[in-house]
mmCIF file of C-alpha atoms and ligand atoms in Angstrom:
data_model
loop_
_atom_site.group_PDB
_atom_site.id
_atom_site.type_symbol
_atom_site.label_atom_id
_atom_site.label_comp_id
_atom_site.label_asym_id
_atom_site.label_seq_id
_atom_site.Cartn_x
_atom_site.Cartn_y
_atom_site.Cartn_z
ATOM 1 C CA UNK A 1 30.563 -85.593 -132.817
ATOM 2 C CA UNK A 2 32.433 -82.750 -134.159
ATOM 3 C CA UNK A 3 33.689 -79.204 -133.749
ATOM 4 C CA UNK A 4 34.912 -76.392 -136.442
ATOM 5 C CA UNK A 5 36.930 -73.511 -134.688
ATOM 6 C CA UNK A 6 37.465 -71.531 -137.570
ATOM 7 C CA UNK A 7 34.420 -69.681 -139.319
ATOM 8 C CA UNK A 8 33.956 -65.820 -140.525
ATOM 9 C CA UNK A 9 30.606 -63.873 -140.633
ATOM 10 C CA UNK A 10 29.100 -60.671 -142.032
ATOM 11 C CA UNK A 11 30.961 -59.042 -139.422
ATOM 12 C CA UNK A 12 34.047 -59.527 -141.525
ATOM 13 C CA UNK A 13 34.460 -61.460 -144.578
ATOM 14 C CA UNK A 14 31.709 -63.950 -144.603
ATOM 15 C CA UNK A 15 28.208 -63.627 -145.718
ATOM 16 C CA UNK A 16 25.888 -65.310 -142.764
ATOM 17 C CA UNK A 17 24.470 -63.598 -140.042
ATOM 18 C CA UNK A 18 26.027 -64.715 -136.812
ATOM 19 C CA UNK A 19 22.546 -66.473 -135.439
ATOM 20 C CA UNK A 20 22.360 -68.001 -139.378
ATOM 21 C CA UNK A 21 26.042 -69.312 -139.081
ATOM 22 C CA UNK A 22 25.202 -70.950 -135.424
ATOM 23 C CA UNK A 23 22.476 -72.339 -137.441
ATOM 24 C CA UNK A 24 24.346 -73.887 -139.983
ATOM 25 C CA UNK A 25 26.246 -75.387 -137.154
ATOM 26 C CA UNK A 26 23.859 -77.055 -135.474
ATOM 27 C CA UNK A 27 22.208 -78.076 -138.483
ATOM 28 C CA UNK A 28 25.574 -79.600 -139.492
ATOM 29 C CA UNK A 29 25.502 -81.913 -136.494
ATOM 30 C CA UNK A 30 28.484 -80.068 -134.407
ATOM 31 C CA UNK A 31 28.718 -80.029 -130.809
ATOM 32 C CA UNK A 32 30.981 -76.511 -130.972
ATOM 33 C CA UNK A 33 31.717 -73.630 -133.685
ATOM 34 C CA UNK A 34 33.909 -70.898 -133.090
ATOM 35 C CA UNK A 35 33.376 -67.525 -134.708
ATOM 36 C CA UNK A 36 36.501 -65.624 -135.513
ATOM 37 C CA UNK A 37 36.019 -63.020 -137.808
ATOM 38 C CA UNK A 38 38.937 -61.208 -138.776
ATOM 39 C CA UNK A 39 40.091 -58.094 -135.722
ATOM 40 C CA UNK A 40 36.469 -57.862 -134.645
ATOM 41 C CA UNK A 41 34.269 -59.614 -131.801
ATOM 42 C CA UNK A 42 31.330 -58.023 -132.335
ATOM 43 C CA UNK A 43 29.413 -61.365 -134.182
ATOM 44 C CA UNK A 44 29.467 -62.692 -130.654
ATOM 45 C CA UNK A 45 26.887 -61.425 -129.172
ATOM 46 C CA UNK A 46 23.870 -62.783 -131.664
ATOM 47 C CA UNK A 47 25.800 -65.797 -131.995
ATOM 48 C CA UNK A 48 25.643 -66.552 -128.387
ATOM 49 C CA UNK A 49 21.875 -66.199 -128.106
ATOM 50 C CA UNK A 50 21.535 -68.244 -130.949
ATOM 51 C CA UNK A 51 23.449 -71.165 -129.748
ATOM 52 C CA UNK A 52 21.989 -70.696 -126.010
ATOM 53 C CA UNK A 53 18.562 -71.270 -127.944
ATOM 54 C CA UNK A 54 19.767 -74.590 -129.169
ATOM 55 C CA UNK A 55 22.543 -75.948 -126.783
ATOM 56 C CA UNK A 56 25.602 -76.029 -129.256
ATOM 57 C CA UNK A 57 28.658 -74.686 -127.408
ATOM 58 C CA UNK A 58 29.574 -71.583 -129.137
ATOM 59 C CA UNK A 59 33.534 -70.405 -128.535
ATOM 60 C CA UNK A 60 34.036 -67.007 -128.940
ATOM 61 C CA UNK A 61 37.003 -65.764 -130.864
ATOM 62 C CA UNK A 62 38.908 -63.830 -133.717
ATOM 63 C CA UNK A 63 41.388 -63.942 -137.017
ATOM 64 C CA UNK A 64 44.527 -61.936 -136.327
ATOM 65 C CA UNK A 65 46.884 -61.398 -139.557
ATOM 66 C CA UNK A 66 50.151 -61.110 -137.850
ATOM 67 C CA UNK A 67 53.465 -59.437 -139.138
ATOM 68 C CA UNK A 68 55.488 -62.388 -141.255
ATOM 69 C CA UNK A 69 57.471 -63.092 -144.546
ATOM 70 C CA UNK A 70 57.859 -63.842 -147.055
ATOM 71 C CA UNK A 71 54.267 -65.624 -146.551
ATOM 72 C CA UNK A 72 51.641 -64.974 -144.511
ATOM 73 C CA UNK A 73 50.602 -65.894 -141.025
ATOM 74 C CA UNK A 74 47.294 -65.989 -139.507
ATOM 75 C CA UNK A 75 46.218 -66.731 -135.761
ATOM 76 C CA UNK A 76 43.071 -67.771 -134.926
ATOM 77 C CA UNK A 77 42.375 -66.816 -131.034
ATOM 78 C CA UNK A 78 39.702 -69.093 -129.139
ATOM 79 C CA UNK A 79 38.169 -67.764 -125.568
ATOM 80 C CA UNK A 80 38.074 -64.167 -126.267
ATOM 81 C CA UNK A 81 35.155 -62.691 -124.545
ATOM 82 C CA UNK A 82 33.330 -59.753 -125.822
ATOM 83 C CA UNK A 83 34.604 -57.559 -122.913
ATOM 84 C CA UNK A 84 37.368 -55.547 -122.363
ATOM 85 C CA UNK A 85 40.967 -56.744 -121.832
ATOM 86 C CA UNK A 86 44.242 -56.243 -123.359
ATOM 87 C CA UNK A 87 43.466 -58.198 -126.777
ATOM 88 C CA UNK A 88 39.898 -56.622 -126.926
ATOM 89 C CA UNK A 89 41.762 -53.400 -126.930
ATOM 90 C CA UNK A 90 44.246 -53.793 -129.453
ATOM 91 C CA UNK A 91 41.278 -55.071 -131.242
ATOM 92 C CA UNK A 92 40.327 -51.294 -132.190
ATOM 93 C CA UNK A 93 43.773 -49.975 -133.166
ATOM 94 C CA UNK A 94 44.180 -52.880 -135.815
ATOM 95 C CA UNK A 95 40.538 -52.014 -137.111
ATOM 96 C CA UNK A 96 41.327 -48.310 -137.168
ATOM 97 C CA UNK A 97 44.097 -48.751 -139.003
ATOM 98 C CA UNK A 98 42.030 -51.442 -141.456
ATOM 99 C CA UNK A 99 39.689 -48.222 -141.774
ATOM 100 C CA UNK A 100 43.161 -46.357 -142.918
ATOM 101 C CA UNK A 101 44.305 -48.785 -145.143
ATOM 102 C CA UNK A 102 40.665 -49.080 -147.022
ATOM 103 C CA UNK A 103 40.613 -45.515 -148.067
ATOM 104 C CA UNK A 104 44.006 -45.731 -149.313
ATOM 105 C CA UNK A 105 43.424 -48.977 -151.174
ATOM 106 C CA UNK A 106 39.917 -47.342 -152.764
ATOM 107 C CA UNK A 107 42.198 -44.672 -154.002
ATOM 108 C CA UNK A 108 45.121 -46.590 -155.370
ATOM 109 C CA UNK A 109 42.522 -48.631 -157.427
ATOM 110 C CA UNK A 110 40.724 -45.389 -158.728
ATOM 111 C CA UNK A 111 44.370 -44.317 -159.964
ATOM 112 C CA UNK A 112 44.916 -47.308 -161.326
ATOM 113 C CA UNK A 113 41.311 -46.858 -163.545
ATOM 114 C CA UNK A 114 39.399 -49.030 -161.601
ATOM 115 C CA UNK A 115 35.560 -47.390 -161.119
ATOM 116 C CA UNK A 116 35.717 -48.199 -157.377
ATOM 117 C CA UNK A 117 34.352 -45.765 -154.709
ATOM 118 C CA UNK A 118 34.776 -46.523 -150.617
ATOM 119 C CA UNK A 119 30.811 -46.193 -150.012
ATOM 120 C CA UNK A 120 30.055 -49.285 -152.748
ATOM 121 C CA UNK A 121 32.937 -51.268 -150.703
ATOM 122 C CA UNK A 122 31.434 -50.573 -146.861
ATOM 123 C CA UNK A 123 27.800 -51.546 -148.897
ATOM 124 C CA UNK A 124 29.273 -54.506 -149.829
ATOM 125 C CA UNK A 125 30.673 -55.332 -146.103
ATOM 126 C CA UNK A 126 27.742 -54.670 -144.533
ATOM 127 C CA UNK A 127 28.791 -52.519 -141.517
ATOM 128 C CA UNK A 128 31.589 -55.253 -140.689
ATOM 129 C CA UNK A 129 34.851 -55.240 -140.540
ATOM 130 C CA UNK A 130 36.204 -54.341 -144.149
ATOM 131 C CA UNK A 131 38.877 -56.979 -145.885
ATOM 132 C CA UNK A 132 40.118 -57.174 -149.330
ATOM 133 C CA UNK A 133 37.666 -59.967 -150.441
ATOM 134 C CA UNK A 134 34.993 -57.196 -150.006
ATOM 135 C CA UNK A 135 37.175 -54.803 -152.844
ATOM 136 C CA UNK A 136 37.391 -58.295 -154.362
ATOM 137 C CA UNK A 137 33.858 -58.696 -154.837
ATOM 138 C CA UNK A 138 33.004 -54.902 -156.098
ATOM 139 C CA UNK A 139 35.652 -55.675 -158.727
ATOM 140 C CA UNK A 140 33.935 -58.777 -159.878
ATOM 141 C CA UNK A 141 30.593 -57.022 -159.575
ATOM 142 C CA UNK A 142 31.416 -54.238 -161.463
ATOM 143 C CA UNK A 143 32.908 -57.039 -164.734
ATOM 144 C CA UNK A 144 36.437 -56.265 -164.283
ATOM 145 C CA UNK A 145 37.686 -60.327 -163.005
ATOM 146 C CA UNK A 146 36.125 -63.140 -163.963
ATOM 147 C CA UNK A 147 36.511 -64.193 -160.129
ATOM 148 C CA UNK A 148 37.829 -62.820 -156.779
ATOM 149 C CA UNK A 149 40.320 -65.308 -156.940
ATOM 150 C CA UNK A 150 41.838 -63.653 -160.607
ATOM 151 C CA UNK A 151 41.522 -59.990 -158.407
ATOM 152 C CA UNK A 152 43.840 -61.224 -155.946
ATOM 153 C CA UNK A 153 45.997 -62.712 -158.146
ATOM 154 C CA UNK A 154 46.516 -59.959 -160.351
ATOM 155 C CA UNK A 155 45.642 -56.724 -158.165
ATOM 156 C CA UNK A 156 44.971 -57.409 -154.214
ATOM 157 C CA UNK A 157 47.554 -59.774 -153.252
ATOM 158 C CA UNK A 158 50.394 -59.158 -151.556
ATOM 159 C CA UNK A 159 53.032 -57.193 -153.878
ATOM 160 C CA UNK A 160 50.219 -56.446 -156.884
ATOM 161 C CA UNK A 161 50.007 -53.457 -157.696
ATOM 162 C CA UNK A 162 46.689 -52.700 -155.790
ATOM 163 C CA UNK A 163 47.825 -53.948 -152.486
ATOM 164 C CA UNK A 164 48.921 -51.620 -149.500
ATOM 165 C CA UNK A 165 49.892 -52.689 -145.877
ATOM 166 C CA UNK A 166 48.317 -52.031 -142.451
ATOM 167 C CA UNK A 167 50.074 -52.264 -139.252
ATOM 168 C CA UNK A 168 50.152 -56.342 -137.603
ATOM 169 C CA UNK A 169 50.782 -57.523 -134.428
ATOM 170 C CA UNK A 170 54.222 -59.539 -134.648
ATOM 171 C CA UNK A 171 53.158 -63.305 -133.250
ATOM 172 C CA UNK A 172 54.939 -63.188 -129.769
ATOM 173 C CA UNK A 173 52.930 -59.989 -129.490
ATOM 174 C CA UNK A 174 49.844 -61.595 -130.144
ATOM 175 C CA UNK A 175 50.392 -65.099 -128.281
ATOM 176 C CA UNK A 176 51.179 -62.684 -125.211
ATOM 177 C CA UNK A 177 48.003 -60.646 -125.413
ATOM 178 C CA UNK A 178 45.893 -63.595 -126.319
ATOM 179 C CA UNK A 179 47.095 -65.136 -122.942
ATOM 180 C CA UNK A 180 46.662 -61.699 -120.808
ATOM 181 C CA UNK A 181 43.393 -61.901 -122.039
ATOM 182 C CA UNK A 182 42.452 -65.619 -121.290
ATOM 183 C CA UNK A 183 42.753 -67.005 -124.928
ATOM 184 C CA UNK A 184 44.251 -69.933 -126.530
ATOM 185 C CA UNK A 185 46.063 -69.178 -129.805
ATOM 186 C CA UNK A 186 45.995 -71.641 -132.475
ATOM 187 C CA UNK A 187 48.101 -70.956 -135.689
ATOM 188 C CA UNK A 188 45.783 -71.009 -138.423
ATOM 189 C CA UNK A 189 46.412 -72.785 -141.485
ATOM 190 C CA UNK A 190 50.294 -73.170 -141.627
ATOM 191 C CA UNK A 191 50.606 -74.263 -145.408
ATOM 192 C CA UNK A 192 50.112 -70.114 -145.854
ATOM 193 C CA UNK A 193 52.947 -69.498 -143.844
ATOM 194 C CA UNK A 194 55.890 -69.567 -147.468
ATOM 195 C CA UNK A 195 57.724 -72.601 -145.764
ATOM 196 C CA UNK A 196 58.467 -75.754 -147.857
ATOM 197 C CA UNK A 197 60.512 -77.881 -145.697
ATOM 198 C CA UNK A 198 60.216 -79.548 -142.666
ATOM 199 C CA UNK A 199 62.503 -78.375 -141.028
ATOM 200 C CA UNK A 200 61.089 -74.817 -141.411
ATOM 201 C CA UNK A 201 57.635 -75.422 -140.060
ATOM 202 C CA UNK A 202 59.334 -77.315 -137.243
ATOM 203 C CA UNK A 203 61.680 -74.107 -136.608
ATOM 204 C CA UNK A 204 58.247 -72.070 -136.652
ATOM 205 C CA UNK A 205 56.074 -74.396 -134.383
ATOM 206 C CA UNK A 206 59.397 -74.366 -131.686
ATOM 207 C CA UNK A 207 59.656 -70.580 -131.724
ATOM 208 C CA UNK A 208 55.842 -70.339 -131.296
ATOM 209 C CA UNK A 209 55.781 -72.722 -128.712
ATOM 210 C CA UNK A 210 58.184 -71.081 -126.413
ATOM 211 C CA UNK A 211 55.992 -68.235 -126.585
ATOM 212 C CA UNK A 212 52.934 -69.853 -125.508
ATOM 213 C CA UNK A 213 51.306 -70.784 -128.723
ATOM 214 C CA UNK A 214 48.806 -73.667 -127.996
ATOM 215 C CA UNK A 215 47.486 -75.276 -131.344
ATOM 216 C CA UNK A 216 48.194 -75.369 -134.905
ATOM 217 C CA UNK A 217 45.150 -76.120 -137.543
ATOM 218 C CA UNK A 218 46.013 -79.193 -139.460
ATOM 219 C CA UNK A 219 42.936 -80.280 -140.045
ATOM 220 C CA UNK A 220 41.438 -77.815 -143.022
ATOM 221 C CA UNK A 221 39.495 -78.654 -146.025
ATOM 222 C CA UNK A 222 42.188 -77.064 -148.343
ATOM 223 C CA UNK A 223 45.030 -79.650 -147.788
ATOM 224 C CA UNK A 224 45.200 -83.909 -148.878
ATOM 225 C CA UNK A 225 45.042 -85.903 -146.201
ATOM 226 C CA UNK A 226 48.859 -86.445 -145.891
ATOM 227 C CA UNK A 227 49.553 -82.876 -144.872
ATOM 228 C CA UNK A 228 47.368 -83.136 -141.917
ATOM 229 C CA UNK A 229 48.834 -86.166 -140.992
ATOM 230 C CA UNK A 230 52.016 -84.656 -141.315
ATOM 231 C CA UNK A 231 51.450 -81.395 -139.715
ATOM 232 C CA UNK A 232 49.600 -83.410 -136.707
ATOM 233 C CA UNK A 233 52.956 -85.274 -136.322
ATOM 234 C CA UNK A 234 54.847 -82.388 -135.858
ATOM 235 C CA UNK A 235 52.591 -80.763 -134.022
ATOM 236 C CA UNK A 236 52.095 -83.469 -131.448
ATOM 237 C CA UNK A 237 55.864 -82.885 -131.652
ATOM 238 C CA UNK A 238 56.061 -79.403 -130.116
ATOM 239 C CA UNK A 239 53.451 -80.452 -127.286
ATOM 240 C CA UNK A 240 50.860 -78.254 -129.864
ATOM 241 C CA UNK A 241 47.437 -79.397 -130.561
ATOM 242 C CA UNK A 242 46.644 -80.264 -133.682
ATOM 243 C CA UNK A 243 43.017 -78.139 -134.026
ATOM 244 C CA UNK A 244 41.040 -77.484 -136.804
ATOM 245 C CA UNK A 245 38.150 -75.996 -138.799
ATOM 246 C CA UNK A 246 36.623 -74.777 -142.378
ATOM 247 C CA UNK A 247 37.431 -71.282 -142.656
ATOM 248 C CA UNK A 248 33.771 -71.176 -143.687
ATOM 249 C CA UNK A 249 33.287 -67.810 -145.290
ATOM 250 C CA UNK A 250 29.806 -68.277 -146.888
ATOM 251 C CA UNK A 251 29.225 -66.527 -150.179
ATOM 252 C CA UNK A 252 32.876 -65.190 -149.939
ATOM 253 C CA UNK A 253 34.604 -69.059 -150.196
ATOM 254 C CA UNK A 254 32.506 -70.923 -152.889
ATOM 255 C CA UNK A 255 31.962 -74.293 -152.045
ATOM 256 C CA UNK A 256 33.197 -74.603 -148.692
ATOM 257 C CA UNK A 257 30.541 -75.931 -146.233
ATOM 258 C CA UNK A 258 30.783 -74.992 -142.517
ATOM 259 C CA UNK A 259 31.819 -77.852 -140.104
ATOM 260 C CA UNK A 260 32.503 -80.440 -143.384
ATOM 261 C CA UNK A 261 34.384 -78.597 -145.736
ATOM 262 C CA UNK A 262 34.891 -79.167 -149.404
ATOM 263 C CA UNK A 263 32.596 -82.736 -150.443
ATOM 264 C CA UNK A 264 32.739 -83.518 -146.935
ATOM 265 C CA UNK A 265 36.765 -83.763 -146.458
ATOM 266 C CA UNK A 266 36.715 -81.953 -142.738
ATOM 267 C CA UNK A 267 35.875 -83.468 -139.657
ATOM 268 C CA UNK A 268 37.207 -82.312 -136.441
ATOM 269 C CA UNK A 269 36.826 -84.490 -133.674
ATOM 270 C CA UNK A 270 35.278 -83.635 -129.866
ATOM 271 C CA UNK A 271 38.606 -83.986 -127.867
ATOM 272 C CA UNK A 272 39.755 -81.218 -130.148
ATOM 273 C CA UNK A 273 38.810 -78.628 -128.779
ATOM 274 C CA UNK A 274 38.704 -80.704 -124.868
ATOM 275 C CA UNK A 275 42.722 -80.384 -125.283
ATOM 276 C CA UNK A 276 42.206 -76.441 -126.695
ATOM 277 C CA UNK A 277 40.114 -75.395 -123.359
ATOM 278 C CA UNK A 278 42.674 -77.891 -120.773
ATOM 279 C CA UNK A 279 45.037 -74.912 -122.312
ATOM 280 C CA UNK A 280 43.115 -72.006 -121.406
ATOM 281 C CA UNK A 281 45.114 -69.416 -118.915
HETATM 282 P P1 LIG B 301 42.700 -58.557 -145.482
HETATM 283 O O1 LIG B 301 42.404 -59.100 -144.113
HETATM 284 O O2 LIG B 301 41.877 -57.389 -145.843
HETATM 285 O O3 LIG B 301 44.168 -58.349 -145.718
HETATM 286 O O4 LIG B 301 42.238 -59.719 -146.488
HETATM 287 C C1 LIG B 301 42.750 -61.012 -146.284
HETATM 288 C C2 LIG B 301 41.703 -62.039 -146.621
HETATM 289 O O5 LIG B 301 41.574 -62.115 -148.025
HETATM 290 C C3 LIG B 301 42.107 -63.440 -146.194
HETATM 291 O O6 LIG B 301 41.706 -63.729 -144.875
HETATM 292 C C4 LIG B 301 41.375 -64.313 -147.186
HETATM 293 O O7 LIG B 301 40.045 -64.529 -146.725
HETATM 294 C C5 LIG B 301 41.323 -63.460 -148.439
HETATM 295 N N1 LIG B 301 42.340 -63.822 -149.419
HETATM 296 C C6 LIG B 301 43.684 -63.653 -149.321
HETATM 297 N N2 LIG B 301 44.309 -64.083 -150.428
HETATM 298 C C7 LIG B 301 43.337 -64.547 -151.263
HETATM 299 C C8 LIG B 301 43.336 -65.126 -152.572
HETATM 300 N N3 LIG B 301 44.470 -65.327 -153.252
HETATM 301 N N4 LIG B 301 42.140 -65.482 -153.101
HETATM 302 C C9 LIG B 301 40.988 -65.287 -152.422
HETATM 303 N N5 LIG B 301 40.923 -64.747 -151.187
HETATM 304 C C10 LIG B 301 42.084 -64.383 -150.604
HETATM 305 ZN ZN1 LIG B 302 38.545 -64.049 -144.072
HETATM 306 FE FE1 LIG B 303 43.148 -66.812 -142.481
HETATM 307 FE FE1 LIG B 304 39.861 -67.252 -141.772
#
């Protein structure tokens, strides 16, 4: 059977319910889906019942978008109960500064002649945690990119004109919380990261290591086949685990399928996430 430990809700930037996500799992076939919306565990809760009403192993988790350059680096933390604890609390500075960062951004675009107000943006998130794709979205809505993809690329990404900052976690910070709070951190899909030689992902995966990083996701719908052979290589390398998952995101990632991927190009095997949990502090 298999697992996907990477998958967003409404609770951030996806568009299922957490019960309709576990759902989708099980009607997908997996034994285990993690939920790890982005800075926010509050999807876990519904999610659990769910999956305790069919049996699939739900693993609780979230997205942290950690302080790197010149790309970007995202950690996906697996084990992190809805309770408190040292990550948990850190949890509601980063979304209070989010909360910071989406007022300025809703003003920035309304100088820039955008017709964007912060009420139609928290509409369109629901009540979750806010994100870009959600500014993304009102922009498409409202006729001004043909696609959230073009908004990124030519307002919303990083260094567009649109695009403000909001205080990260560097990754030795979060690694060391994650494990104070009985998590496993997996580095989340590496080919984001602004490396192009081996020799820097190697550099990155060592450094990580030593700090108590325990996967890295090399299995993800958006690379060929040869990359996650390669990253598994030198991931197996660095005594990592190679994990892996969608990045389902529902409405918000057009034809991405939760637990498969794109035309069926993911599949995450069992002992996965067996190796994840033997890591668990
Ligand atoms: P935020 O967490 O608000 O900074 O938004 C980051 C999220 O935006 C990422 O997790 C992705 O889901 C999405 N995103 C980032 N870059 C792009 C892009 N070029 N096209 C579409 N979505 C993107
Ligand atoms: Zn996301
Ligand atoms: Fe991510
Ligand atoms: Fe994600």
């Amino acid at each position: 059977m298999a697992v996907d430990l990477h998958a967003h809700t409404r609770e951030s930037d996806g568009s299922d319910e957490p019960k309709e996500l576990v759902e989708k799992a099980v009607a997908a076939g997996l034994s285990a889906v993690a939920i790890t919306d982005h800075d926010t565990l509050t999807g876990i809760r519904q999610a659990q019942q769910a999956a305790d009403r069919s049996g699939i192993r739900l693993v609780p988790g979230v997205e942290l978008s950690l302080q790197w350059s010149p790309g970007t680096m995202h950690m996906v933390v697996l084990w992190l109960r809805p309770e408190p604890g040292p990550l948990q609390d850190e949890l509601a500075r980063l979304q209070a500064s989010r909360a910071d960062r989406n007022e300025r951004m809703v003003s920035r675009l309304a100088e820039l002649g955008f017709d964007i107000s912060l009420e139609e943006v928290l509409a369109e998130a629901g009540g979750g945690v806010v994100g870009r794709p959600h500014l993304a979205a009102v922009l498409v809505g409202k006729g001004y990119f043909p696609d959230p993809s073009a908004a990124f690329t030519e307002l919303l990404g990083a260094g567009r004109p649109g695009y403000l900052g909001r205080e990260r976690l560097t990754p030795e910070q979060a690694i060391s919380l994650a494990r104070r709070s009985g998590a496993v951190t997996v580095l989340a899909h590496p080919h984001t990261l602004g490396h192009d030689r081996a020799e820097e992902f190697a550099a990155t995966f060592e450094r990580l290591q030593a700090a108590g990083l325990v996967g890295v996701e090399c299995f993800y719908p958006e690379y060929p086949p040869e990359q996650r052979l390669d990253f598994a290589r030198e991931t197996r390398r660095f005594n990592l685990v190679p994990s892996g998952g969608s990045d389902y995101h529902g409405n918000y990632k057009a034809g991405l399928r939760l637990g498969t991927g794109r035309e069926n190009n993911l599949h995450v095997p069992d002992h996965v996430l067996e190796e994840l949990e033997a890591a668990r502090p």
